XYZ file of C-alpha atoms in Angstrom:
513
model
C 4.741 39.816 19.305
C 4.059 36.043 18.723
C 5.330 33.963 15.524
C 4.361 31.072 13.970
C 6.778 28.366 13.113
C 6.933 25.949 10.450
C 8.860 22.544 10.421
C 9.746 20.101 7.952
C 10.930 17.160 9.002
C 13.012 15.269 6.911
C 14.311 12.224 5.708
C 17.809 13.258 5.227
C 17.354 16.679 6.877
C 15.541 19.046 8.696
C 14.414 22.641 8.683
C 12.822 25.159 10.209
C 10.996 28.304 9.306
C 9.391 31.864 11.124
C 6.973 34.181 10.463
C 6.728 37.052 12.775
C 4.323 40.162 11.923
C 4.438 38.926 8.294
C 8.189 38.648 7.731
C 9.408 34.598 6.743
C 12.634 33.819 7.272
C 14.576 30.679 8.223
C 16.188 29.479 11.667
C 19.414 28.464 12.018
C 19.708 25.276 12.988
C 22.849 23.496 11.959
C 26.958 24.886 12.814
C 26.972 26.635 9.560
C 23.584 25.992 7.826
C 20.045 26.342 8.036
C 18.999 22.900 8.052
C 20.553 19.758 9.605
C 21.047 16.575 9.060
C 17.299 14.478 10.520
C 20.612 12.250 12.704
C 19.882 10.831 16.021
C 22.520 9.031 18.128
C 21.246 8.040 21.596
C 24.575 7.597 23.860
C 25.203 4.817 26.423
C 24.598 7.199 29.912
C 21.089 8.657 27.921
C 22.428 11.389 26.567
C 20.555 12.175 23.231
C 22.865 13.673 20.000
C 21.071 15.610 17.163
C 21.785 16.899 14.073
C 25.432 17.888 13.290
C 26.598 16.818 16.825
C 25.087 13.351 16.076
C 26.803 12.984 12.446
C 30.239 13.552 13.955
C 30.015 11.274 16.948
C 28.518 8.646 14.335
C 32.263 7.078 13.464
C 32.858 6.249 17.031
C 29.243 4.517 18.110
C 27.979 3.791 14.509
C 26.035 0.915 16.283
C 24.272 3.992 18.364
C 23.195 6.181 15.496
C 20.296 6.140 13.583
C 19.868 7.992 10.095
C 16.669 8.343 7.480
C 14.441 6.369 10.408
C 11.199 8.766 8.822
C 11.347 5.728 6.214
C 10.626 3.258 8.277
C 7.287 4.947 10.186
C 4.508 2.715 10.152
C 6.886 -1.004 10.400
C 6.340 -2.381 13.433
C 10.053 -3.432 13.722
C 11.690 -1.236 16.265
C 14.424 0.112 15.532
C 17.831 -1.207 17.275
C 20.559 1.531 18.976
C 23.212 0.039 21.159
C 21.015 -3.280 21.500
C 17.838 -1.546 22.812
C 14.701 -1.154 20.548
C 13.261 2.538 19.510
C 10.236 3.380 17.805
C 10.226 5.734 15.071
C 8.128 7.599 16.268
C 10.172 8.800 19.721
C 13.292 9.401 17.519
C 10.948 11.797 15.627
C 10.100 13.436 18.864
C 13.360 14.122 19.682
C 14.608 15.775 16.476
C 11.137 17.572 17.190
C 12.141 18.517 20.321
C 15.418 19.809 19.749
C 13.678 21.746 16.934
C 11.491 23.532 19.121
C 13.894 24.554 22.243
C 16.432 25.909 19.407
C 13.914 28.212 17.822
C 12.234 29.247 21.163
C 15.983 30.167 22.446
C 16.574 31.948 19.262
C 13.215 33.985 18.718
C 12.776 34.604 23.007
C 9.756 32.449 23.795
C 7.587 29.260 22.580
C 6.377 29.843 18.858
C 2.262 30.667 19.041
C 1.345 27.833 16.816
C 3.557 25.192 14.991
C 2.744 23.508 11.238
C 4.420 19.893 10.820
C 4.832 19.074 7.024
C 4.434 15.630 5.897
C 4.028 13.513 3.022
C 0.917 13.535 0.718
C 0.770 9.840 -0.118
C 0.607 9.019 3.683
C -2.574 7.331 4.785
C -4.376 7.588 7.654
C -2.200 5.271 9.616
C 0.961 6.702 8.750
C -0.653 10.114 9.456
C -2.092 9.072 12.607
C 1.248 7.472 13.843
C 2.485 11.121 12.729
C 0.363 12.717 14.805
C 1.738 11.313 18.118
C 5.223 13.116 17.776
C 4.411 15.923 19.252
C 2.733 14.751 21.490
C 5.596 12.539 22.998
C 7.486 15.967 23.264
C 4.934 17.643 25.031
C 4.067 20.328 22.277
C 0.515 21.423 21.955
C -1.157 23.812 19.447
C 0.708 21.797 16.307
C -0.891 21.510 12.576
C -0.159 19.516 9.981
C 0.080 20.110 6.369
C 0.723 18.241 3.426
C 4.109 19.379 1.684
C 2.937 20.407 -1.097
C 0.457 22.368 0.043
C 2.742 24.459 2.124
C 5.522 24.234 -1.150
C 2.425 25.892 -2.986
C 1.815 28.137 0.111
C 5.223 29.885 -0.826
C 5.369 29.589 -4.549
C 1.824 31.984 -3.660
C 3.529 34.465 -1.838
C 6.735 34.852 -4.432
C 5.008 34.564 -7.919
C 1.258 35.994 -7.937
C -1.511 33.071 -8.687
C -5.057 34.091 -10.356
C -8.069 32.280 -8.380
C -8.262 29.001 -9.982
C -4.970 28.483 -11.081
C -3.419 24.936 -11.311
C -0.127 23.752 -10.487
C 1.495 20.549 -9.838
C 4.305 20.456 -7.641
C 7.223 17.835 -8.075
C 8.507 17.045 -4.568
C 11.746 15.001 -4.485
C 13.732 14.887 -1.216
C 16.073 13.087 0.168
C 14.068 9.400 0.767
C 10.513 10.162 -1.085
C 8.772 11.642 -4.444
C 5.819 13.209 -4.323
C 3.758 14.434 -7.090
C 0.461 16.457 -6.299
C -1.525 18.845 -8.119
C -3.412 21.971 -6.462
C -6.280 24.292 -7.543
C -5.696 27.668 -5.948
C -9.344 28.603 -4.248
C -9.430 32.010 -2.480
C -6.893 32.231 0.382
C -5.624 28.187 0.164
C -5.443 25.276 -2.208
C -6.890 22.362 -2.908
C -5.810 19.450 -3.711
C -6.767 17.717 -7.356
C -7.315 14.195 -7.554
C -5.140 11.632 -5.843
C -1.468 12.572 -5.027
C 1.353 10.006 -6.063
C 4.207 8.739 -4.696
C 7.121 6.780 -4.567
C 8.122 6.275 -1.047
C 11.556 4.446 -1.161
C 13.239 6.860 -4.055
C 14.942 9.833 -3.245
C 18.566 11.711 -2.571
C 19.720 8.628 -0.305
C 18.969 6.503 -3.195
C 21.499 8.397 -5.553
C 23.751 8.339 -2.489
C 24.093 4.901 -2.820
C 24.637 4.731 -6.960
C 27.944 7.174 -6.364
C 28.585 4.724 -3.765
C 28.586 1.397 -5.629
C 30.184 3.502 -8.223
C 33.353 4.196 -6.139
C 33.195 0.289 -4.766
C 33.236 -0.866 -8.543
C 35.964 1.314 -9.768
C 38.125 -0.069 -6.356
C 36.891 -3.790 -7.311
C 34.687 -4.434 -4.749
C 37.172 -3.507 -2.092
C 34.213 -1.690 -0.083
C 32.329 -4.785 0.164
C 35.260 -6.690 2.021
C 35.545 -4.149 4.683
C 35.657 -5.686 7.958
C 32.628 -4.677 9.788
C 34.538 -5.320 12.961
C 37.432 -2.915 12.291
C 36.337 0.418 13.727
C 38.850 2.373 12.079
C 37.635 0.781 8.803
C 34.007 1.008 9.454
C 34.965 5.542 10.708
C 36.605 5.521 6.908
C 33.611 4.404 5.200
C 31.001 6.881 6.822
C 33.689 9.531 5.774
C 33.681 7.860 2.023
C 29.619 7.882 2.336
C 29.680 11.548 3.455
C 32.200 12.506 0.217
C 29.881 10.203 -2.079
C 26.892 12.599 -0.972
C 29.209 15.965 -1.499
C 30.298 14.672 -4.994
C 26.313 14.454 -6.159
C 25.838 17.867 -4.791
C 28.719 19.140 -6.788
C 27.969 17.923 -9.683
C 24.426 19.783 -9.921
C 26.923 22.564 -10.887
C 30.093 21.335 -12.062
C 30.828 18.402 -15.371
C 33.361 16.268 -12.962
C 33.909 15.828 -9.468
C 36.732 13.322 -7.230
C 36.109 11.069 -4.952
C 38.638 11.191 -2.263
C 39.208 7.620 -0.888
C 41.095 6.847 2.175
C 41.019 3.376 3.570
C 43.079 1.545 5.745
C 44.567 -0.661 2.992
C 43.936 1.915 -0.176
C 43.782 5.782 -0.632
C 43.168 7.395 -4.105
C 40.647 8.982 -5.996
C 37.587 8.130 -8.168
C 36.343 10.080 -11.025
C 33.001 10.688 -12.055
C 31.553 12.921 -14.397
C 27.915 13.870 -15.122
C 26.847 11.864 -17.535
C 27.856 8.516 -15.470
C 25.997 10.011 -12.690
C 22.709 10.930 -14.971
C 22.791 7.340 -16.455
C 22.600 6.032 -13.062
C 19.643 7.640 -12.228
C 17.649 8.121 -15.014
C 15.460 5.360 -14.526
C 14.608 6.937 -11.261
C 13.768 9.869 -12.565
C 11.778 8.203 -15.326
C 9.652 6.012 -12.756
C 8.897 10.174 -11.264
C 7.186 11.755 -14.196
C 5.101 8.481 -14.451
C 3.910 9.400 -11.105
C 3.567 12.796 -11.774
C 1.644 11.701 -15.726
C -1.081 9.269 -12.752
C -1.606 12.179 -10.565
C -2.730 14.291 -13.384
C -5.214 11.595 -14.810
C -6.840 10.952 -11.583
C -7.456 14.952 -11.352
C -8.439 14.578 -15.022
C -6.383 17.153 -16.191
C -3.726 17.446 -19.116
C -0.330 18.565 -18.807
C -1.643 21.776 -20.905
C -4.435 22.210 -18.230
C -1.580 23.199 -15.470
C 0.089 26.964 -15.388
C 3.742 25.597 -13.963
C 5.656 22.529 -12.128
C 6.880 23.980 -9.205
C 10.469 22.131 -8.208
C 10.462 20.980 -4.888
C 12.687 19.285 -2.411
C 16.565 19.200 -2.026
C 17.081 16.211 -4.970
C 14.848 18.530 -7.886
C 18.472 20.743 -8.457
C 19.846 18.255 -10.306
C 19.908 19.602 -13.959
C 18.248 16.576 -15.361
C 15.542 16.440 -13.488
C 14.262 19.589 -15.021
C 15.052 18.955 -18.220
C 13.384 15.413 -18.321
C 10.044 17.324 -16.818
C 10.081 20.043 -19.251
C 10.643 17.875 -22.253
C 8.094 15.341 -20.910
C 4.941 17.642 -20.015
C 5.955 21.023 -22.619
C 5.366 22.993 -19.515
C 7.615 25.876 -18.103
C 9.359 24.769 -14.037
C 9.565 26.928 -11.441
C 12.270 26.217 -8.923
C 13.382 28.215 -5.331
C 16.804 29.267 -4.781
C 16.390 27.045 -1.890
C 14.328 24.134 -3.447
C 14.866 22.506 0.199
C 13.542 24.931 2.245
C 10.382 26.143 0.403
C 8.601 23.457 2.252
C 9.434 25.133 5.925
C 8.849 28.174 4.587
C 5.263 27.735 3.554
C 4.512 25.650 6.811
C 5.380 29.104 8.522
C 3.099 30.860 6.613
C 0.526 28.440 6.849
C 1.380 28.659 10.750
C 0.825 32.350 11.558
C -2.172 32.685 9.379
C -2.083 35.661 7.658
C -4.483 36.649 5.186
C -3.098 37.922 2.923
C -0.713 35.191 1.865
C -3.123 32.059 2.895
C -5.127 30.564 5.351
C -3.770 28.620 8.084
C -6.015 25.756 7.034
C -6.888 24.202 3.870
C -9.863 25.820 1.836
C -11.543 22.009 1.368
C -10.943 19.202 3.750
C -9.214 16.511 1.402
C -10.296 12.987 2.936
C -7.600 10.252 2.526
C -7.799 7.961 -0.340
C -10.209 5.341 -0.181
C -8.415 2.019 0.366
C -8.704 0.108 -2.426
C -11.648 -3.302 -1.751
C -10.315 -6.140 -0.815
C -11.175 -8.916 -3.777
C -11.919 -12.327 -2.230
C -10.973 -15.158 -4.853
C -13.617 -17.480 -5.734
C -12.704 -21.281 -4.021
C -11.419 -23.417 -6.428
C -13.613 -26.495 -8.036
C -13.476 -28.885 -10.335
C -14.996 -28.106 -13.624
C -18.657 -28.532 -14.391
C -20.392 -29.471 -16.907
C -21.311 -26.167 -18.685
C -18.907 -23.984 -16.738
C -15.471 -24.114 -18.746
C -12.061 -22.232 -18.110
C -13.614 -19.282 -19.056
C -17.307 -18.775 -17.668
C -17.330 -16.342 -14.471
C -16.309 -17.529 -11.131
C -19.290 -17.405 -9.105
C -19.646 -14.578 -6.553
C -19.252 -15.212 -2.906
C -22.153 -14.100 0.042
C -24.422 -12.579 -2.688
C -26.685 -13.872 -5.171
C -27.041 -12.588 -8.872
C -29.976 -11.253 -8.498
C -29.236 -9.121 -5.394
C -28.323 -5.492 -7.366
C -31.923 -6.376 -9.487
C -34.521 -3.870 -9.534
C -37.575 -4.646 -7.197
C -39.928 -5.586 -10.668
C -37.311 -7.991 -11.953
C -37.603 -9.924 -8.065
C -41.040 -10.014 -7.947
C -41.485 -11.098 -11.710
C -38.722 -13.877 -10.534
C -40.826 -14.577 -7.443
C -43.988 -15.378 -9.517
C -42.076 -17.977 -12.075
C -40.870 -19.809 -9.076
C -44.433 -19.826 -7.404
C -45.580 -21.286 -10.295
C -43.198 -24.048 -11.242
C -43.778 -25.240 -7.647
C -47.583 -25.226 -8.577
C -46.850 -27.436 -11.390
C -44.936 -29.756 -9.408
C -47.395 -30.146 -6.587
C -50.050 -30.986 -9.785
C -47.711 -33.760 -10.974
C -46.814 -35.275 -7.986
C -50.554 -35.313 -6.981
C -51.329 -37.154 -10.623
C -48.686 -39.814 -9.837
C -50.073 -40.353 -6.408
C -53.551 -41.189 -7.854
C -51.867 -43.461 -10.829
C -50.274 -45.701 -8.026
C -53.619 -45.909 -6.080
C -55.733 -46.766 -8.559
C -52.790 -48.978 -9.628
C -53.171 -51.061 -6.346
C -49.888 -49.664 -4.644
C -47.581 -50.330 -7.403
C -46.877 -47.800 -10.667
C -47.933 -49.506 -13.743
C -46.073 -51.718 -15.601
C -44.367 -52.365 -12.577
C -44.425 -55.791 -10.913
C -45.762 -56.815 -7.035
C -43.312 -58.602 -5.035
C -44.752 -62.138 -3.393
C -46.102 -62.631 -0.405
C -42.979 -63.491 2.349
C -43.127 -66.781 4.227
C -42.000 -66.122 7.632
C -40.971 -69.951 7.640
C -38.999 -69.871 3.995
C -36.318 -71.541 4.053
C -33.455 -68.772 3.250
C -32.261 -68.607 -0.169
C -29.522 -66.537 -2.437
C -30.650 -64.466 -4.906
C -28.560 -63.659 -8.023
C -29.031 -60.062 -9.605
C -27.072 -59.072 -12.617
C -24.546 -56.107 -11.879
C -24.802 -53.154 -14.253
C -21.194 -53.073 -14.654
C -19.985 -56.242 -14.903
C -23.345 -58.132 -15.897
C -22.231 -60.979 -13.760
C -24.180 -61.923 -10.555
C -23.673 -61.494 -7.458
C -24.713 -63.321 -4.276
C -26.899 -61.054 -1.575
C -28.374 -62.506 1.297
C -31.752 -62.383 2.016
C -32.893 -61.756 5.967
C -33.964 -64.722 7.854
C -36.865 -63.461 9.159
C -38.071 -60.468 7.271
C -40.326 -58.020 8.437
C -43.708 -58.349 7.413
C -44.919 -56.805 4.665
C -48.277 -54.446 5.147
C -50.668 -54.465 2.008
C -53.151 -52.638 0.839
C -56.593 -54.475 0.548
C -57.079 -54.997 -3.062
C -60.340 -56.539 -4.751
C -60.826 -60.465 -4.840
C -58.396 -61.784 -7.480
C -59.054 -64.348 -9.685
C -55.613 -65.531 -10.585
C -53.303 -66.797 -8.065
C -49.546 -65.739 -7.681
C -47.789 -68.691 -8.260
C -43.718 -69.053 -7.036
C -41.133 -71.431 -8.130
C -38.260 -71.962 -5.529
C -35.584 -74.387 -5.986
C -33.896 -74.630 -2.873
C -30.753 -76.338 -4.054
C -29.848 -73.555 -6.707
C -29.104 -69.852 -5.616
C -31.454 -68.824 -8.856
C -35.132 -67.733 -7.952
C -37.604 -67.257 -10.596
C -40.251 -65.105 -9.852
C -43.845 -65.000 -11.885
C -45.712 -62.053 -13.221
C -48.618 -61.808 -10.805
C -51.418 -60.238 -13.455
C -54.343 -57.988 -11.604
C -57.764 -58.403 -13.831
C -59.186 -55.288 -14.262
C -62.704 -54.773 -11.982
């Protein structure tokens, strides 16, 4: 009997699900749990260390190990292990891999289809790069499927769901939030609107508050640590791994200690609940806001959905429910396992059965459209008429290019016709100036030009300065071509005085024939 076999990978860990003749259960992974942590450590003679085995070898080659790499998918910085560069996407592939050999030696043969669960937020580039894991592993016959939808998936086989039911499911893991909401639709879901995210907020995140707690209660002592003291640098991944224990225990206890054993100090921090929710109740403020945008962009209220389905290994802390709850006024639902619902309803998803849901979505959701790219106007200087605040005008498309095919022609015809009135004045100012003998009335005719005048300066009056200036007149100008005119009776008569550098000229007077 074939199985199908869901996986989630990860940012902090990874886990794997069955279903075989309609029976879901998890795989054992890890030493003494079902998930491990998503830990790669890539040794000096090739050998490749996953999971658990990686995490404990980590304090001797820390410089060999890499940890929450699903972050980084899509930056085109490789990633550096013992000086050598690694894409994320081959250190997927071989957390994939190992994935796949454990559950085929476990179940007694390769898995008849897989389901790989990934982020809803990703685009098509991150989903594409996605894509290519298994690929590099060799594994054919592989799905994919949006967390949620497979979180939904197995909230559908536990709690029954009328046809058209809406829920939104909060997804926080270890390194992202996710907040979707689904429409159930026969044997799948759909997905509402546009789902929201916050990529770089998750578990690891709150890792790191208990951390800088403990370094501020030892006075910065963690910050001096000499990154070249190996026994030093083995203490502090211990300290990080009891930093990630204490947030755990604190989902059920009040208090928790921080055991603290350095080379120069050992002791104990405190911390109690309340420090710990004050550190990260921004964070889980910034959440709902996501979770308040993906329910406008479904246009939906928070009345409009039937729960808020828990998701992901970070949602058991006790005030992430409570700030939900008081927030939206709707009831959550959350798994025993919050961090395994997501593998489990990949495995569903995987074998295909009917009668929980269908192996594929019931509506292809297409990614969200990138938003357009707005080209800012180039800058001028101000015109007359166009102040600070008049419109910048549009680039590579006239105003009148989104008018209706009446308003173009009616613009057509007004232009047609001022040029017609042009071309009528032009042609009246034409026949002024020939019946005018050449020159517009009122105007005055230049001289006749000696070829043998002697050269002269002629002073003209400046229109700034109203002082005048010496120009130079040609030697030998060109000669001047005239229009025959009738027989005058007056002739032009010219003053020169050729040891001044004034000319007067006379008004030559054309009698009227």
């Amino acid at each position: 009997m074939g199985y199908g076999l869901g996986i989630d990978l990860g940012t902090t860990f990874t886990a794997a699900a069955v279903d075989r003749d309609g029976h879901v259960e998890m795989v054992s992974l890890g030493d003494r749990t079902a998930a491990i942590p998503s830990v790669v450590l890539l040794r000096a003679d090739g050998g490749v260390l996953v999971g658990d085995a990686a995490s404990r070898r980590a304090a001797v080659e820390p410089d060999r190990v890499a940890r929450e790499f699903k972050r980084r998918l899509g930056d085109p910085t490789p990633v550096l292990l013992g000086g050598a560069p690694h894409s994320v996407a081959s250190l997927m592939a071989h957390l994939l891999g190992y994935v796949v050999r454990t559950v085929a030696g476990q179940q007694g043969g390769r898995p008849d289809r897989i389901t790989l669960t990934h982020p809803a937020n990703w685009g098509p580039y991150k989903r594409e790069l996605f894509a290519q894991v298994p690929r590099l592993t060799g594994i054919d016959r592989v799905g994919l499927i949006t967390e949620p939808e497979a979180a939904a998936a197995h909230y559908a086989a536990q709690e029954r769901l009328e046809d058209g039911a809406v829920v939104a499911v909060y997804d926080l893991g270890g390194g992202t939030f996710d907040a979707t909401v689904l429409r159930k639709r026969g044997g799948g879901f759909e997905i509402l609107g546009t789902p929201e995210g916050i990529e770089g907020l998750g578990g690891i995140d709150f890792d790191e508050a208990v951390f800088g707690h403990v370094d501020r209660a030892l006075d910065g002592q963690l910050s001096r640590i000499d990154p070249d003291d190996a026994g030093a640098v083995a203490a502090v991944v211990r300290l990080r791994h009891e930093c990630v224990l204490a947030k755990e225990a604190l989902s059920a206890d009040t208090e928790t200690a921080i055991p603290v054993l350095l080379p120069s100090v050992q002791t104990e921090v405190r911390l109690t609940r309340g420090e710990f929710e004050e550190m990260i109740r921004p964070s889980i403020t910034a959440t709902i806001g996501s979770l308040h945008r993906a329910l406008r962009s479904a246009n939906l209220r928070p009345a409009d959905l039937g729960a808020v389905l828990l998701v992901g290994g970070s949602s058991r802390i006790p005030l992430v429910s409570q700030l939900v709850s008081a927030e939206l006024g709707r009831p959550t639902a959350v798994d025993i396992h919050p961090k395994y619902g997501v593998a489990l309803g990949a495995a569903a998803l995987a074998s295909g059965r009917s009668g929980l849901v269908q192996a594929t979505r019931a509506q292809p959701v297409p990614p969200p459209r990138p938003e357009p790219v707005r080209v800012p106007a180039p800058r001028e200087e101000p015109r007359p008429g166009f102040g600070a605040g008049s419109p910048p005008p549009t680039l590579g498309r006239s105003k009148s290019d989104g008018a209706s095919p009446a308003r173009r022609a009616s613009r057509r015809g007004v232009v047609v016709g001022l040029c017609a009135v042009a071309v009528v004045a032009i042609g009246g100012v034409a026949v002024a100036v020939s019946s005018s003998g050449g020159t517009p009335t009122g105007g005055t005719t230049p001289p006749p030009t000696s070829a043998t005048e002697t050269p002269t300066l002629v002073t003209l009056p400046s229109p700034e300065t109203a002082e005048p200036t010496a120009v130079p007149q040609h030697t030998n100008p060109p000669p001047t071509t005239r229009r025959k005119t009738p027989p005058k009776t007056t002739t032009p008569t010219k003053t020169t005085t050729p040891t001044t550098t004034t000319t007067t000229p006379t008004t030559t007077t054309t009698p009227t024939t």
